[in-house]
């Protein structure tokens, strides 16, 4: 691919550009890395300074991680986070893709109204108490479904999804229609496979939203067995009170907090490279034409 | 040359298909799309249950309402109270200023960096850069504020140490009215730029390589390709993201909350932080908070409506 | 275009009709029934009018904000409560950050608790909204108040009524929700324990070192610290822990400044005094920086002997206080980052051996500050300083256990929660220590105690170990739900509390006044938002030297004039 674009005419300019581009991005990368590196370092050092940034731990220790990973009280919340994130992301993508697919049917009677119905909710909302009462009324109070449903319907993501679907070449739809494909068939066989970058990015948005959700859990869930990782992490580690285990181990609470932050980022640092696969390889039309 | 490399706007393609369908009557069209309506029902039900059912709460904006008793109708009193408070208008102006500038900067930086990353030839390097710059998003605002407070500290901060070495005066960045906003924009870009690029990277990968190949044959340079193919193809996404974010700008809170302090209220206080402090007094006037919410919604409505009209005028297409 | 408009109009109609149709859903919620009149159903009186019997509730729903987490053994606590009382306890602890939101939603959703924990900022509001049961009468007639309770040694349980009185407020709404002026001094909650407050911690090791080298410019070898002219009667533990530093402690503001200066010249990176902000975000606003505020109060208050409120910001002594802070900041005695500091940052700076003095909570924190300082500097000592002559410390109003108007049998709830937890007996042991038969820690060994609590009475070195947690837990928590060291009654606590904790508390109690619960109405709350915003801004500007104190106060008075007027009208009637 690289070779394809480096034709002789602008070759030198291109090389200079590449170098500068790389240097520029490298600087940005370092600027972004330093604070994260600081959090990493602080999570493995016995002494954490509140006024300095140390780039290397003075006294190295992994005890903070040991404490977090051995905290039984965090196991179940971690599991809750995993399954709500999985179900939620699936539901979110389902709603967004169906909604978006319908909204691009510009000729479908009522589509404008649907479109406005969505947009209206993005701007107006009923407020905390009424929403709470509806959740209670639906019998969803104290279940994770209250959180899954409220986050799953996300107009922002839906409209983004629609903008991706609009990019798809219409000729494909036509061809499929001529082949006798049903609307649902087109959706499954053409729209979805061609929208992998969109699915990956918006799926990531959903996953992150579900993973880091705090507020809705606190409001709608009381059963401690149904609280997610975020809530418990904040309650057990990211508090202002000294953490008993850290005290026993002679660790500063700051070390624990930093370790908790890293543990929290970890899943997405791991997942992202897998999502990238879909961003980097573009759509190749041939792939869908059997 | 431009004429050959110019991309065909997807919506125009869509239009071609639809014009054929236009010929059918409305009954015919409903019948044709019958399956779609069925598919749509679950989405509509969820939308209705979780968003439209609670909408009756909007009426509380005109009441004095606590969870402990019946709401009493007080007409526009909540709004009068809101509009009479002088710090509220200060907060309102700051909200618009901080969010809009922040939004514009975020568009410029995220699109710019996405384009630059797109120019990296090696897939591996590209991946590394992407992964690294997207990480700051996952640090909570509290943590980010803590880190920058250290970096920008007047006594011990790295920035001030360097300034001093260079012979400048130390600057109290976070408590100084003339510096605070720049710092705010910078920290926001630091945290969210990488995350903001994701959607554009996804959009970039959706651009058909055929277009570039055609341009190459025409002898268009890389810059021209970017100008005539990449940016127009991204335009739709850029607009959608911009307008969608416009709908949210009145909600700016956490980023301000963790970075502001009493000496910069003038330039930093926003509506959400203002109402947060109202709540700190220990009252639970849900009527008042609903009124604030409704006011924010109207401002958002105006902004989104206006930009939607502008977008339709300029590009022939709004987001609704 | 036309079609577009039609579509929009149609959508709007749909949306509006949906809203209109749903409006009905909001109606029909009834006011919480005020069960005050049900009293006779649950309470029996003798013929001479004395209280004879209170009917025991079958079930109590309790919502708490602190310490009774699942990890701390919520389940065990519940089981033990049920075992001791035979009452079914429905216990809930929402996340701390959204505690009041959850309480409010539970009211909105009709799932109100019988009794809940309420902090002092929210307490008067809940009372005003009619959410809390007026328990004045219950308290007056209660066994605890009237000395009819015996602790496990057989002695009468006495209670420091100062803390109950601190929760008495003038409610704006009586039980019918009508605003009256004659309902004064009503009680809507029972104190969980003392409110506690902050003392100024000084680096004793530095102080001693500088004092011995004659660097402080004063010495009090032969006179003891005083409070309001009287020699402070420190208890034994305090003298043992901190006595050696007392001769070097500053006794007035001038000496305090000399001390700060001495700290500053000791080492270049020392911050003589730090704090998290210049003014606290909730009442009491001037709880930190006591040496600078002194007798000036940045709040509306009733001066002693007067029954009219004044605005402390407009008093001449506030100008002096602002001047003191401005000077100290300019001289570099105050932390440069005092405005941006969070509580945790200033605490961490202290731990890092950088801070000379720092105002923070007495009691448990005295121990923690010393412990964490030791990690960095083994010689470091945080010594609670007696207040300098110009000032005194301030105790917050206590956190309340408030019975809601939704409670069917408030007398029973009072008896089996409020009084039971202060009974000087098994009940109090459960609430403040944990569960009988659970583990205690003796030195490094963890011991299982199977007998009665009295069994460990003489074990002076024992420390309770998360009483409610599982025996294999390493969690070291010295309390059950309430903090035993903040107990307000005569409880013969068999478990030893560390000297650092009790001594600092004792000194604090002897040198502080209890702040009353601030008066609160909706108008006050609205006005206070504006006032405190402007107040914070002005104080910050004055301290940073951008304005003179006079200019600052004038700015405050002009910009907040309307709200100040509202406040005066609301407070003074």
PDB file of N, CA and C in Angstrom, chain B residues 48 52-53 55-56 59-60 64-70 81 84-87 153-155 172 174-177 258 261-263 265-266 274 277-286, chain C residues 18-19 22-23 26-27 29 31-32 100-101 104 107-108 121-122 125-126 129 131 281 285 336-337 339-340 342 520 522 525-526 528-530 532-534 536-537 540-541 544 559 562:
ATOM      1  N   UNK B  48     -39.564   4.645  23.574  1.00  0.00           N
ATOM      2  CA  UNK B  48     -40.765   5.147  24.216  1.00  0.00           C
ATOM      3  C   UNK B  48     -40.703   4.942  25.741  1.00  0.00           C
ATOM      4  N   UNK B  52     -39.568   8.551  26.411  1.00  0.00           N
ATOM      5  CA  UNK B  52     -40.788   9.347  26.323  1.00  0.00           C
ATOM      6  C   UNK B  52     -41.680   9.215  27.542  1.00  0.00           C
ATOM      7  N   UNK B  53     -41.713   8.054  28.149  1.00  0.00           N
ATOM      8  CA  UNK B  53     -42.526   7.917  29.359  1.00  0.00           C
ATOM      9  C   UNK B  53     -42.142   8.931  30.443  1.00  0.00           C
ATOM     10  N   UNK B  55     -41.012  11.790  30.152  1.00  0.00           N
ATOM     11  CA  UNK B  55     -41.062  13.186  29.712  1.00  0.00           C
ATOM     12  C   UNK B  55     -42.089  14.025  30.472  1.00  0.00           C
ATOM     13  N   UNK B  56     -43.062  13.349  31.091  1.00  0.00           N
ATOM     14  CA  UNK B  56     -44.044  14.141  31.837  1.00  0.00           C
ATOM     15  C   UNK B  56     -43.356  14.990  32.901  1.00  0.00           C
ATOM     16  N   UNK B  59     -42.961  18.977  33.195  1.00  0.00           N
ATOM     17  CA  UNK B  59     -43.886  19.942  33.828  1.00  0.00           C
ATOM     18  C   UNK B  59     -43.406  20.388  35.208  1.00  0.00           C
ATOM     19  N   UNK B  60     -42.527  19.585  35.819  1.00  0.00           N
ATOM     20  CA  UNK B  60     -42.047  19.980  37.136  1.00  0.00           C
ATOM     21  C   UNK B  60     -41.233  21.273  37.096  1.00  0.00           C
ATOM     22  N   UNK B  64     -42.826  23.852  42.373  1.00  0.00           N
ATOM     23  CA  UNK B  64     -41.873  23.620  43.444  1.00  0.00           C
ATOM     24  C   UNK B  64     -42.079  22.162  43.818  1.00  0.00           C
ATOM     25  N   UNK B  65     -41.035  21.376  43.677  1.00  0.00           N
ATOM     26  CA  UNK B  65     -41.229  19.944  43.778  1.00  0.00           C
ATOM     27  C   UNK B  65     -40.091  19.280  44.529  1.00  0.00           C
ATOM     28  N   UNK B  66     -40.435  18.662  45.619  1.00  0.00           N
ATOM     29  CA  UNK B  66     -39.467  17.843  46.344  1.00  0.00           C
ATOM     30  C   UNK B  66     -40.056  16.441  46.406  1.00  0.00           C
ATOM     31  N   UNK B  67     -39.245  15.448  46.680  1.00  0.00           N
ATOM     32  CA  UNK B  67     -39.785  14.093  46.708  1.00  0.00           C
ATOM     33  C   UNK B  67     -40.695  13.862  47.917  1.00  0.00           C
ATOM     34  N   UNK B  68     -40.876  14.875  48.739  1.00  0.00           N
ATOM     35  CA  UNK B  68     -41.584  14.638  49.993  1.00  0.00           C
ATOM     36  C   UNK B  68     -43.026  15.130  49.982  1.00  0.00           C
ATOM     37  N   UNK B  69     -43.422  15.703  48.865  1.00  0.00           N
ATOM     38  CA  UNK B  69     -44.793  16.183  48.834  1.00  0.00           C
ATOM     39  C   UNK B  69     -45.252  16.424  47.418  1.00  0.00           C
ATOM     40  N   UNK B  70     -46.504  16.811  47.292  1.00  0.00           N
ATOM     41  CA  UNK B  70     -47.044  17.092  45.975  1.00  0.00           C
ATOM     42  C   UNK B  70     -46.352  18.325  45.395  1.00  0.00           C
ATOM     43  N   UNK B  81     -36.172  32.980  39.076  1.00  0.00           N
ATOM     44  CA  UNK B  81     -35.119  32.867  40.076  1.00  0.00           C
ATOM     45  C   UNK B  81     -33.767  32.628  39.404  1.00  0.00           C
ATOM     46  N   UNK B  84     -32.547  35.709  37.518  1.00  0.00           N
ATOM     47  CA  UNK B  84     -32.206  36.864  38.343  1.00  0.00           C
ATOM     48  C   UNK B  84     -30.826  36.737  38.966  1.00  0.00           C
ATOM     49  N   UNK B  85     -30.359  35.498  39.116  1.00  0.00           N
ATOM     50  CA  UNK B  85     -29.057  35.307  39.760  1.00  0.00           C
ATOM     51  C   UNK B  85     -27.953  35.753  38.816  1.00  0.00           C
ATOM     52  N   UNK B  86     -27.162  36.698  39.264  1.00  0.00           N
ATOM     53  CA  UNK B  86     -26.140  37.229  38.348  1.00  0.00           C
ATOM     54  C   UNK B  86     -25.061  36.198  38.043  1.00  0.00           C
ATOM     55  N   UNK B  87     -24.739  35.351  39.005  1.00  0.00           N
ATOM     56  CA  UNK B  87     -23.703  34.356  38.731  1.00  0.00           C
ATOM     57  C   UNK B  87     -24.180  33.329  37.726  1.00  0.00           C
ATOM     58  N   UNK B 153       2.028  23.136  38.950  1.00  0.00           N
ATOM     59  CA  UNK B 153       2.193  23.752  40.266  1.00  0.00           C
ATOM     60  C   UNK B 153       3.151  24.935  40.225  1.00  0.00           C
ATOM     61  N   UNK B 154       2.775  25.970  40.973  1.00  0.00           N
ATOM     62  CA  UNK B 154       3.581  27.179  40.939  1.00  0.00           C
ATOM     63  C   UNK B 154       4.927  26.972  41.636  1.00  0.00           C
ATOM     64  N   UNK B 155       4.925  26.160  42.674  1.00  0.00           N
ATOM     65  CA  UNK B 155       6.142  25.955  43.439  1.00  0.00           C
ATOM     66  C   UNK B 155       7.035  24.874  42.846  1.00  0.00           C
ATOM     67  N   UNK B 172       0.911  31.235  38.134  1.00  0.00           N
ATOM     68  CA  UNK B 172      -0.056  30.415  38.856  1.00  0.00           C
ATOM     69  C   UNK B 172      -1.175  30.000  37.890  1.00  0.00           C
ATOM     70  N   UNK B 174      -3.344  27.742  37.331  1.00  0.00           N
ATOM     71  CA  UNK B 174      -4.705  27.287  37.618  1.00  0.00           C
ATOM     72  C   UNK B 174      -5.541  28.286  38.412  1.00  0.00           C
ATOM     73  N   UNK B 175      -4.895  29.287  39.003  1.00  0.00           N
ATOM     74  CA  UNK B 175      -5.701  30.257  39.746  1.00  0.00           C
ATOM     75  C   UNK B 175      -5.684  31.616  39.053  1.00  0.00           C
ATOM     76  N   UNK B 176      -5.137  31.646  37.858  1.00  0.00           N
ATOM     77  CA  UNK B 176      -5.007  32.891  37.136  1.00  0.00           C
ATOM     78  C   UNK B 176      -6.075  32.980  36.056  1.00  0.00           C
ATOM     79  N   UNK B 177      -6.893  34.021  36.139  1.00  0.00           N
ATOM     80  CA  UNK B 177      -8.017  34.122  35.204  1.00  0.00           C
ATOM     81  C   UNK B 177      -7.579  34.157  33.738  1.00  0.00           C
ATOM     82  N   UNK B 258     -13.257  19.618  38.122  1.00  0.00           N
ATOM     83  CA  UNK B 258     -12.003  19.180  38.729  1.00  0.00           C
ATOM     84  C   UNK B 258     -10.873  20.195  38.551  1.00  0.00           C
ATOM     85  N   UNK B 261     -11.512  26.605  40.515  1.00  0.00           N
ATOM     86  CA  UNK B 261     -11.416  26.944  41.925  1.00  0.00           C
ATOM     87  C   UNK B 261     -11.953  28.349  42.093  1.00  0.00           C
ATOM     88  N   UNK B 262     -12.103  28.750  43.354  1.00  0.00           N
ATOM     89  CA  UNK B 262     -12.809  30.005  43.639  1.00  0.00           C
ATOM     90  C   UNK B 262     -12.213  31.214  42.917  1.00  0.00           C
ATOM     91  N   UNK B 263     -10.906  31.203  42.665  1.00  0.00           N
ATOM     92  CA  UNK B 263     -10.354  32.432  42.109  1.00  0.00           C
ATOM     93  C   UNK B 263     -10.572  32.547  40.599  1.00  0.00           C
ATOM     94  N   UNK B 265     -13.726  31.572  39.142  1.00  0.00           N
ATOM     95  CA  UNK B 265     -15.164  31.440  38.852  1.00  0.00           C
ATOM     96  C   UNK B 265     -15.590  32.314  37.667  1.00  0.00           C
ATOM     97  N   UNK B 266     -15.009  33.504  37.610  1.00  0.00           N
ATOM     98  CA  UNK B 266     -15.371  34.430  36.541  1.00  0.00           C
ATOM     99  C   UNK B 266     -15.254  33.847  35.152  1.00  0.00           C
ATOM    100  N   UNK B 274     -22.441  25.491  38.627  1.00  0.00           N
ATOM    101  CA  UNK B 274     -23.265  26.422  39.396  1.00  0.00           C
ATOM    102  C   UNK B 274     -24.394  25.663  40.096  1.00  0.00           C
ATOM    103  N   UNK B 277     -23.333  23.627  42.991  1.00  0.00           N
ATOM    104  CA  UNK B 277     -23.177  24.370  44.239  1.00  0.00           C
ATOM    105  C   UNK B 277     -24.524  24.717  44.859  1.00  0.00           C
ATOM    106  N   UNK B 278     -25.539  24.885  44.014  1.00  0.00           N
ATOM    107  CA  UNK B 278     -26.889  25.071  44.564  1.00  0.00           C
ATOM    108  C   UNK B 278     -27.260  23.834  45.386  1.00  0.00           C
ATOM    109  N   UNK B 279     -26.957  22.674  44.834  1.00  0.00           N
ATOM    110  CA  UNK B 279     -27.257  21.423  45.533  1.00  0.00           C
ATOM    111  C   UNK B 279     -26.488  21.271  46.830  1.00  0.00           C
ATOM    112  N   UNK B 280     -25.273  21.854  46.847  1.00  0.00           N
ATOM    113  CA  UNK B 280     -24.443  21.778  48.047  1.00  0.00           C
ATOM    114  C   UNK B 280     -25.104  22.408  49.252  1.00  0.00           C
ATOM    115  N   UNK B 281     -26.078  23.283  49.025  1.00  0.00           N
ATOM    116  CA  UNK B 281     -26.753  23.933  50.148  1.00  0.00           C
ATOM    117  C   UNK B 281     -27.689  22.964  50.840  1.00  0.00           C
ATOM    118  N   UNK B 282     -27.832  21.790  50.276  1.00  0.00           N
ATOM    119  CA  UNK B 282     -28.625  20.778  50.954  1.00  0.00           C
ATOM    120  C   UNK B 282     -30.101  20.801  50.599  1.00  0.00           C
ATOM    121  N   UNK B 283     -30.466  21.570  49.569  1.00  0.00           N
ATOM    122  CA  UNK B 283     -31.883  21.572  49.192  1.00  0.00           C
ATOM    123  C   UNK B 283     -32.118  20.576  48.074  1.00  0.00           C
ATOM    124  N   UNK B 284     -33.338  20.132  47.969  1.00  0.00           N
ATOM    125  CA  UNK B 284     -33.652  19.184  46.904  1.00  0.00           C
ATOM    126  C   UNK B 284     -34.811  19.736  46.112  1.00  0.00           C
ATOM    127  N   UNK B 285     -34.604  20.847  45.454  1.00  0.00           N
ATOM    128  CA  UNK B 285     -35.701  21.399  44.697  1.00  0.00           C
ATOM    129  C   UNK B 285     -35.650  20.852  43.278  1.00  0.00           C
ATOM    130  N   UNK B 286     -36.328  19.739  43.062  1.00  0.00           N
ATOM    131  CA  UNK B 286     -36.290  19.123  41.738  1.00  0.00           C
ATOM    132  C   UNK B 286     -36.981  19.998  40.703  1.00  0.00           C
TER     133      UNK B 286
ATOM    134  N   UNK C  18     -47.894  12.679  23.757  1.00  0.00           N
ATOM    135  CA  UNK C  18     -47.323  11.649  24.638  1.00  0.00           C
ATOM    136  C   UNK C  18     -47.097  12.229  26.017  1.00  0.00           C
ATOM    137  N   UNK C  19     -46.503  13.414  26.029  1.00  0.00           N
ATOM    138  CA  UNK C  19     -46.232  14.062  27.315  1.00  0.00           C
ATOM    139  C   UNK C  19     -47.546  14.337  28.041  1.00  0.00           C
ATOM    140  N   UNK C  22     -49.140  11.426  29.461  1.00  0.00           N
ATOM    141  CA  UNK C  22     -48.437  10.837  30.589  1.00  0.00           C
ATOM    142  C   UNK C  22     -48.490  11.693  31.832  1.00  0.00           C
ATOM    143  N   UNK C  23     -48.909  12.919  31.641  1.00  0.00           N
ATOM    144  CA  UNK C  23     -48.926  13.828  32.773  1.00  0.00           C
ATOM    145  C   UNK C  23     -49.672  13.200  33.933  1.00  0.00           C
ATOM    146  N   UNK C  26     -48.032  11.315  36.818  1.00  0.00           N
ATOM    147  CA  UNK C  26     -47.334  11.997  37.908  1.00  0.00           C
ATOM    148  C   UNK C  26     -48.236  12.243  39.099  1.00  0.00           C
ATOM    149  N   UNK C  27     -49.525  12.242  38.853  1.00  0.00           N
ATOM    150  CA  UNK C  27     -50.445  12.569  39.946  1.00  0.00           C
ATOM    151  C   UNK C  27     -50.637  11.356  40.849  1.00  0.00           C
ATOM    152  N   UNK C  29     -49.623  10.682  43.765  1.00  0.00           N
ATOM    153  CA  UNK C  29     -48.687  10.336  44.806  1.00  0.00           C
ATOM    154  C   UNK C  29     -49.115  11.067  46.063  1.00  0.00           C
ATOM    155  N   UNK C  31     -48.982  12.569  49.891  1.00  0.00           N
ATOM    156  CA  UNK C  31     -48.051  13.049  50.900  1.00  0.00           C
ATOM    157  C   UNK C  31     -47.776  11.920  51.885  1.00  0.00           C
ATOM    158  N   UNK C  32     -46.584  11.887  52.381  1.00  0.00           N
ATOM    159  CA  UNK C  32     -46.305  10.860  53.368  1.00  0.00           C
ATOM    160  C   UNK C  32     -47.266  11.044  54.522  1.00  0.00           C
ATOM    161  N   UNK C 100     -27.714  10.974  49.211  1.00  0.00           N
ATOM    162  CA  UNK C 100     -28.944  11.758  49.381  1.00  0.00           C
ATOM    163  C   UNK C 100     -29.857  11.638  48.172  1.00  0.00           C
ATOM    164  N   UNK C 101     -29.245  11.490  46.999  1.00  0.00           N
ATOM    165  CA  UNK C 101     -30.046  11.246  45.793  1.00  0.00           C
ATOM    166  C   UNK C 101     -30.868   9.974  45.966  1.00  0.00           C
ATOM    167  N   UNK C 104     -33.712  10.508  48.423  1.00  0.00           N
ATOM    168  CA  UNK C 104     -34.799  11.260  47.801  1.00  0.00           C
ATOM    169  C   UNK C 104     -35.602  10.387  46.862  1.00  0.00           C
ATOM    170  N   UNK C 107     -37.953   8.185  48.590  1.00  0.00           N
ATOM    171  CA  UNK C 107     -39.178   8.882  48.971  1.00  0.00           C
ATOM    172  C   UNK C 107     -40.092   9.020  47.763  1.00  0.00           C
ATOM    173  N   UNK C 108     -39.495   9.417  46.638  1.00  0.00           N
ATOM    174  CA  UNK C 108     -40.291   9.606  45.430  1.00  0.00           C
ATOM    175  C   UNK C 108     -40.941   8.299  45.008  1.00  0.00           C
ATOM    176  N   UNK C 121     -25.720  19.070  57.030  1.00  0.00           N
ATOM    177  CA  UNK C 121     -26.096  20.014  55.977  1.00  0.00           C
ATOM    178  C   UNK C 121     -27.510  19.713  55.483  1.00  0.00           C
ATOM    179  N   UNK C 122     -27.843  18.452  55.459  1.00  0.00           N
ATOM    180  CA  UNK C 122     -29.120  18.058  54.872  1.00  0.00           C
ATOM    181  C   UNK C 122     -30.237  17.948  55.897  1.00  0.00           C
ATOM    182  N   UNK C 125     -32.963  20.657  56.112  1.00  0.00           N
ATOM    183  CA  UNK C 125     -33.810  20.660  54.915  1.00  0.00           C
ATOM    184  C   UNK C 125     -34.837  19.551  54.959  1.00  0.00           C
ATOM    185  N   UNK C 126     -34.387  18.364  55.309  1.00  0.00           N
ATOM    186  CA  UNK C 126     -35.332  17.251  55.394  1.00  0.00           C
ATOM    187  C   UNK C 126     -36.432  17.585  56.406  1.00  0.00           C
ATOM    188  N   UNK C 129     -38.866  20.039  54.858  1.00  0.00           N
ATOM    189  CA  UNK C 129     -39.720  19.459  53.828  1.00  0.00           C
ATOM    190  C   UNK C 129     -40.777  18.540  54.433  1.00  0.00           C
ATOM    191  N   UNK C 131     -40.074  15.694  55.907  1.00  0.00           N
ATOM    192  CA  UNK C 131     -39.699  14.293  55.719  1.00  0.00           C
ATOM    193  C   UNK C 131     -39.348  13.630  57.050  1.00  0.00           C
ATOM    194  N   UNK C 281     -16.409  24.313  52.174  1.00  0.00           N
ATOM    195  CA  UNK C 281     -17.541  24.417  51.260  1.00  0.00           C
ATOM    196  C   UNK C 281     -18.884  24.231  51.952  1.00  0.00           C
ATOM    197  N   UNK C 285     -18.037  27.078  57.967  1.00  0.00           N
ATOM    198  CA  UNK C 285     -17.184  27.461  56.838  1.00  0.00           C
ATOM    199  C   UNK C 285     -15.741  27.722  57.240  1.00  0.00           C
ATOM    200  N   UNK C 336       1.379  28.013  48.607  1.00  0.00           N
ATOM    201  CA  UNK C 336       1.053  28.738  47.378  1.00  0.00           C
ATOM    202  C   UNK C 336      -0.160  28.127  46.677  1.00  0.00           C
ATOM    203  N   UNK C 337      -0.306  26.837  46.880  1.00  0.00           N
ATOM    204  CA  UNK C 337      -1.385  26.145  46.171  1.00  0.00           C
ATOM    205  C   UNK C 337      -2.610  25.928  47.039  1.00  0.00           C
ATOM    206  N   UNK C 339      -5.333  27.345  47.270  1.00  0.00           N
ATOM    207  CA  UNK C 339      -6.644  27.458  46.616  1.00  0.00           C
ATOM    208  C   UNK C 339      -6.963  26.214  45.784  1.00  0.00           C
ATOM    209  N   UNK C 340      -5.945  25.641  45.172  1.00  0.00           N
ATOM    210  CA  UNK C 340      -6.212  24.468  44.323  1.00  0.00           C
ATOM    211  C   UNK C 340      -6.078  23.146  45.074  1.00  0.00           C
ATOM    212  N   UNK C 342      -6.684  19.912  47.090  1.00  0.00           N
ATOM    213  CA  UNK C 342      -7.796  19.078  47.552  1.00  0.00           C
ATOM    214  C   UNK C 342      -7.412  18.601  48.953  1.00  0.00           C
ATOM    215  N   UNK C 520     -32.310  26.871  57.980  1.00  0.00           N
ATOM    216  CA  UNK C 520     -32.410  26.623  56.545  1.00  0.00           C
ATOM    217  C   UNK C 520     -33.843  26.744  56.049  1.00  0.00           C
ATOM    218  N   UNK C 522     -35.884  27.326  51.944  1.00  0.00           N
ATOM    219  CA  UNK C 522     -35.585  27.314  50.504  1.00  0.00           C
ATOM    220  C   UNK C 522     -34.960  28.631  50.070  1.00  0.00           C
ATOM    221  N   UNK C 525     -31.384  28.778  51.106  1.00  0.00           N
ATOM    222  CA  UNK C 525     -30.532  27.924  50.277  1.00  0.00           C
ATOM    223  C   UNK C 525     -30.208  28.599  48.955  1.00  0.00           C
ATOM    224  N   UNK C 526     -31.221  29.219  48.345  1.00  0.00           N
ATOM    225  CA  UNK C 526     -30.980  29.897  47.069  1.00  0.00           C
ATOM    226  C   UNK C 526     -30.016  31.061  47.229  1.00  0.00           C
ATOM    227  N   UNK C 528     -27.875  31.519  49.573  1.00  0.00           N
ATOM    228  CA  UNK C 528     -26.551  31.076  49.995  1.00  0.00           C
ATOM    229  C   UNK C 528     -25.672  30.640  48.822  1.00  0.00           C
ATOM    230  N   UNK C 529     -26.283  30.077  47.777  1.00  0.00           N
ATOM    231  CA  UNK C 529     -25.483  29.669  46.623  1.00  0.00           C
ATOM    232  C   UNK C 529     -24.744  30.870  46.050  1.00  0.00           C
ATOM    233  N   UNK C 530     -25.509  31.925  45.825  1.00  0.00           N
ATOM    234  CA  UNK C 530     -24.926  33.133  45.261  1.00  0.00           C
ATOM    235  C   UNK C 530     -23.909  33.727  46.236  1.00  0.00           C
ATOM    236  N   UNK C 532     -22.221  32.311  48.711  1.00  0.00           N
ATOM    237  CA  UNK C 532     -20.959  31.600  48.924  1.00  0.00           C
ATOM    238  C   UNK C 532     -20.086  31.640  47.682  1.00  0.00           C
ATOM    239  N   UNK C 533     -20.695  31.674  46.491  1.00  0.00           N
ATOM    240  CA  UNK C 533     -19.890  31.827  45.287  1.00  0.00           C
ATOM    241  C   UNK C 533     -19.097  33.117  45.339  1.00  0.00           C
ATOM    242  N   UNK C 534     -19.800  34.214  45.617  1.00  0.00           N
ATOM    243  CA  UNK C 534     -19.132  35.518  45.645  1.00  0.00           C
ATOM    244  C   UNK C 534     -18.126  35.578  46.789  1.00  0.00           C
ATOM    245  N   UNK C 536     -16.446  33.108  48.196  1.00  0.00           N
ATOM    246  CA  UNK C 536     -15.237  32.343  47.858  1.00  0.00           C
ATOM    247  C   UNK C 536     -14.345  33.121  46.901  1.00  0.00           C
ATOM    248  N   UNK C 537     -14.981  33.721  45.884  1.00  0.00           N
ATOM    249  CA  UNK C 537     -14.222  34.491  44.893  1.00  0.00           C
ATOM    250  C   UNK C 537     -13.457  35.616  45.560  1.00  0.00           C
ATOM    251  N   UNK C 540     -10.584  34.562  47.871  1.00  0.00           N
ATOM    252  CA  UNK C 540      -9.432  34.117  47.076  1.00  0.00           C
ATOM    253  C   UNK C 540      -8.679  35.309  46.511  1.00  0.00           C
ATOM    254  N   UNK C 541      -9.429  36.290  46.004  1.00  0.00           N
ATOM    255  CA  UNK C 541      -8.766  37.452  45.398  1.00  0.00           C
ATOM    256  C   UNK C 541      -8.008  38.269  46.430  1.00  0.00           C
ATOM    257  N   UNK C 544      -4.839  36.387  47.500  1.00  0.00           N
ATOM    258  CA  UNK C 544      -3.804  36.429  46.473  1.00  0.00           C
ATOM    259  C   UNK C 544      -3.233  37.830  46.276  1.00  0.00           C
ATOM    260  N   UNK C 559     -22.041  43.089  45.219  1.00  0.00           N
ATOM    261  CA  UNK C 559     -22.488  42.047  44.292  1.00  0.00           C
ATOM    262  C   UNK C 559     -23.542  41.138  44.896  1.00  0.00           C
ATOM    263  N   UNK C 562     -28.477  41.876  47.142  1.00  0.00           N
ATOM    264  CA  UNK C 562     -29.851  41.383  47.129  1.00  0.00           C
ATOM    265  C   UNK C 562     -29.978  40.109  47.976  1.00  0.00           C
TER     266      UNK C 562
END
